[in-house]
Amino acid sequence: MVKAVAVLRGDSNVKGTVVFEQASESSTTVITYNLSGNDPNALRGFHIHQFGDNTNGCTSAGPHFNPFGKTHGSPSDAERHVGDLGNITTDAQGNASGTMEDIFIKLIGEHSVLGRTVVVHAGTDDLGRGGNEESKKTGNAGPRPACGMYLISQFFADRHVYGILN
């Protein structure tokens, strides 16, 4: 079992935590999020980005994590970036909390997302269905008000078998 946590902050009021848990290399990853400070009653793009670099704010995180060269899509699409997590839904106070499972996100193995950045966007992700080139890259999700790099918080596996640490 590997567990990783990201603490999200940025240039806005958006903040919170995202927890990733994966039991084994072949299992799905459970993602639990608890965020506040978003616009009320909104859908907000939610993605894992390429780099664990936040030196220039969330823009340093680069594009969506996409090790297989796919186009942008929804979490249920077979053709999508690994980092495409769709949208989160905020309540009347701008809070969002929930849990999702994902078959492409891996904490264990060759395409691990550990050390990368999770980003909450200021706009709604059109899931690659916007009819333009930007939709196929970003889902037209807009600016990045909050982000955080996620790192291992618990490790209960043989690190040599799973190849996470030397």
Short mmCIF file of C-alpha atoms in Angstrom, two decimals, residues 33-165:
data_model
loop_
_atom_site.label_atom_id
_atom_site.label_comp_id
_atom_site.label_asym_id
_atom_site.label_seq_id
_atom_site.Cartn_x
_atom_site.Cartn_y
_atom_site.Cartn_z
CA TYR A 33 -10.13 15.46 -2.02
CA ASN A 34 -11.24 18.18 0.39
CA LEU A 35 -11.02 21.71 -1.04
CA SER A 36 -12.37 25.14 -0.14
CA GLY A 37 -12.34 28.67 -1.56
CA ASN A 38 -13.65 27.83 -5.04
CA ASP A 39 -16.52 29.58 -6.80
CA PRO A 40 -19.86 28.34 -5.44
CA ASN A 41 -21.93 25.78 -7.37
CA ALA A 42 -19.32 25.25 -10.06
CA LEU A 43 -17.47 22.53 -11.93
CA ARG A 44 -13.69 22.99 -11.76
CA GLY A 45 -11.04 21.17 -13.80
CA PHE A 46 -8.90 18.77 -11.75
CA HIS A 47 -5.66 17.37 -13.21
CA ILE A 48 -2.26 15.91 -12.48
CA HIS A 49 0.44 17.92 -14.24
CA GLN A 50 3.83 16.79 -15.52
CA PHE A 51 6.22 18.42 -13.08
CA GLY A 52 6.55 18.69 -9.32
CA ASP A 53 7.79 22.25 -9.79
CA ASN A 54 5.85 25.11 -8.20
CA THR A 55 8.69 27.68 -8.20
CA ASN A 56 6.72 30.03 -10.46
CA GLY A 57 3.33 29.24 -8.98
CA CYS A 58 1.17 26.58 -10.54
CA THR A 59 2.31 27.45 -14.09
CA SER A 60 5.65 25.71 -13.40
CA ALA A 61 3.81 22.39 -13.16
CA GLY A 62 3.78 22.13 -16.96
CA PRO A 63 1.15 20.32 -19.06
CA HIS A 64 -1.09 17.46 -17.98
CA PHE A 65 0.80 14.26 -17.17
CA ASN A 66 0.65 12.36 -20.47
CA PRO A 67 3.32 9.62 -20.76
CA PHE A 68 1.49 7.85 -23.61
CA GLY A 69 0.95 10.86 -25.92
CA LYS A 70 -2.87 10.75 -25.85
CA THR A 71 -5.33 13.62 -26.36
CA HIS A 72 -7.27 15.18 -23.48
CA GLY A 73 -10.42 13.39 -22.34
CA SER A 74 -12.69 12.52 -19.44
CA PRO A 75 -11.77 10.07 -16.67
CA SER A 76 -14.05 7.45 -18.27
CA ASP A 77 -12.46 7.74 -21.74
CA ALA A 78 -9.97 5.12 -22.94
CA GLU A 79 -8.21 7.90 -24.91
CA ARG A 80 -7.05 10.47 -22.35
CA HIS A 81 -4.03 11.87 -20.55
CA VAL A 82 -3.13 9.88 -17.45
CA GLY A 83 -3.53 13.15 -15.51
CA ASP A 84 -7.11 13.85 -16.65
CA LEU A 85 -9.34 13.66 -13.58
CA GLY A 86 -12.29 15.61 -15.01
CA ASN A 87 -14.12 18.12 -12.81
CA ILE A 88 -14.87 18.50 -9.15
CA THR A 89 -18.24 19.94 -8.10
CA THR A 90 -18.40 22.74 -5.54
CA ASP A 91 -21.27 23.40 -3.15
CA ALA A 92 -22.99 26.73 -2.34
CA GLN A 93 -20.02 27.73 -0.17
CA GLY A 94 -17.39 26.86 -2.79
CA ASN A 95 -16.27 23.68 -1.03
CA ALA A 96 -15.66 20.36 -2.77
CA SER A 97 -15.06 17.00 -1.18
CA GLY A 98 -15.32 13.48 -2.44
CA THR A 99 -13.64 10.29 -3.53
CA MET A 100 -12.95 8.86 -6.98
CA GLU A 101 -11.13 5.80 -8.29
CA ASP A 102 -8.90 5.80 -11.35
CA ILE A 103 -7.35 2.96 -13.35
CA PHE A 104 -4.66 5.09 -15.06
CA ILE A 105 -3.27 6.97 -12.04
CA LYS A 106 -0.47 4.89 -10.50
CA LEU A 107 1.61 5.48 -7.38
CA ILE A 108 3.47 2.23 -7.95
CA GLY A 109 5.40 1.31 -11.08
CA GLU A 110 7.06 2.82 -14.13
CA HIS A 111 4.54 5.63 -14.74
CA SER A 112 4.07 6.67 -11.12
CA VAL A 113 2.61 10.11 -10.55
CA LEU A 114 4.52 10.60 -7.29
CA GLY A 115 6.34 13.92 -7.13
CA ARG A 116 4.12 15.52 -9.76
CA THR A 117 1.60 18.33 -9.15
CA VAL A 118 -2.16 18.16 -8.76
CA VAL A 119 -3.95 21.32 -9.97
CA VAL A 120 -7.43 22.75 -9.45
CA HIS A 121 -8.35 25.01 -12.37
CA ALA A 122 -10.47 28.19 -12.38
CA GLY A 123 -12.73 26.92 -15.18
CA THR A 124 -14.74 23.88 -16.15
CA ASP A 125 -12.94 21.10 -18.03
CA ASP A 126 -14.79 20.45 -21.32
CA LEU A 127 -13.30 16.92 -21.30
CA GLY A 128 -11.74 17.32 -24.74
CA ARG A 129 -15.11 17.95 -26.39
CA GLY A 130 -14.75 21.72 -26.95
CA GLY A 131 -14.14 21.46 -30.69
CA ASN A 132 -10.76 23.25 -30.73
CA GLU A 133 -7.07 22.41 -30.33
CA GLU A 134 -6.83 23.77 -26.77
CA SER A 135 -9.67 21.45 -25.74
CA LYS A 136 -7.61 18.46 -26.91
CA LYS A 137 -4.67 19.64 -24.74
CA THR A 138 -6.20 21.21 -21.61
CA GLY A 139 -9.98 20.86 -21.77
CA ASN A 140 -10.11 24.68 -21.77
CA ALA A 141 -10.03 24.51 -17.96
CA GLY A 142 -8.39 27.92 -17.59
CA PRO A 143 -6.01 29.39 -15.01
CA ARG A 144 -4.52 27.46 -12.08
CA PRO A 145 -5.56 29.07 -8.77
CA ALA A 146 -4.22 26.25 -6.57
CA CYS A 147 -1.83 23.33 -6.79
CA GLY A 148 0.33 21.04 -4.71
CA MET A 149 3.02 18.44 -5.20
CA TYR A 150 2.24 15.06 -3.71
CA LEU A 151 4.71 12.90 -1.90
CA ILE A 152 4.64 9.56 -0.11
CA SER A 153 3.06 9.74 3.33
CA GLN A 154 2.88 5.98 3.97
CA PHE A 155 4.65 3.07 2.35
CA PHE A 156 3.65 -0.52 3.09
CA ALA A 157 5.11 -2.46 0.17
CA ASP A 158 8.38 -4.09 -0.75
CA ARG A 159 10.04 -1.09 -2.36
CA HIS A 160 12.36 -3.24 -4.46
CA VAL A 161 9.51 -5.30 -5.96
CA TYR A 162 7.55 -2.21 -6.98
CA GLY A 163 10.57 -0.19 -8.07
CA ILE A 164 9.59 2.99 -6.23
CA LEU A 165 12.76 3.45 -4.24
#
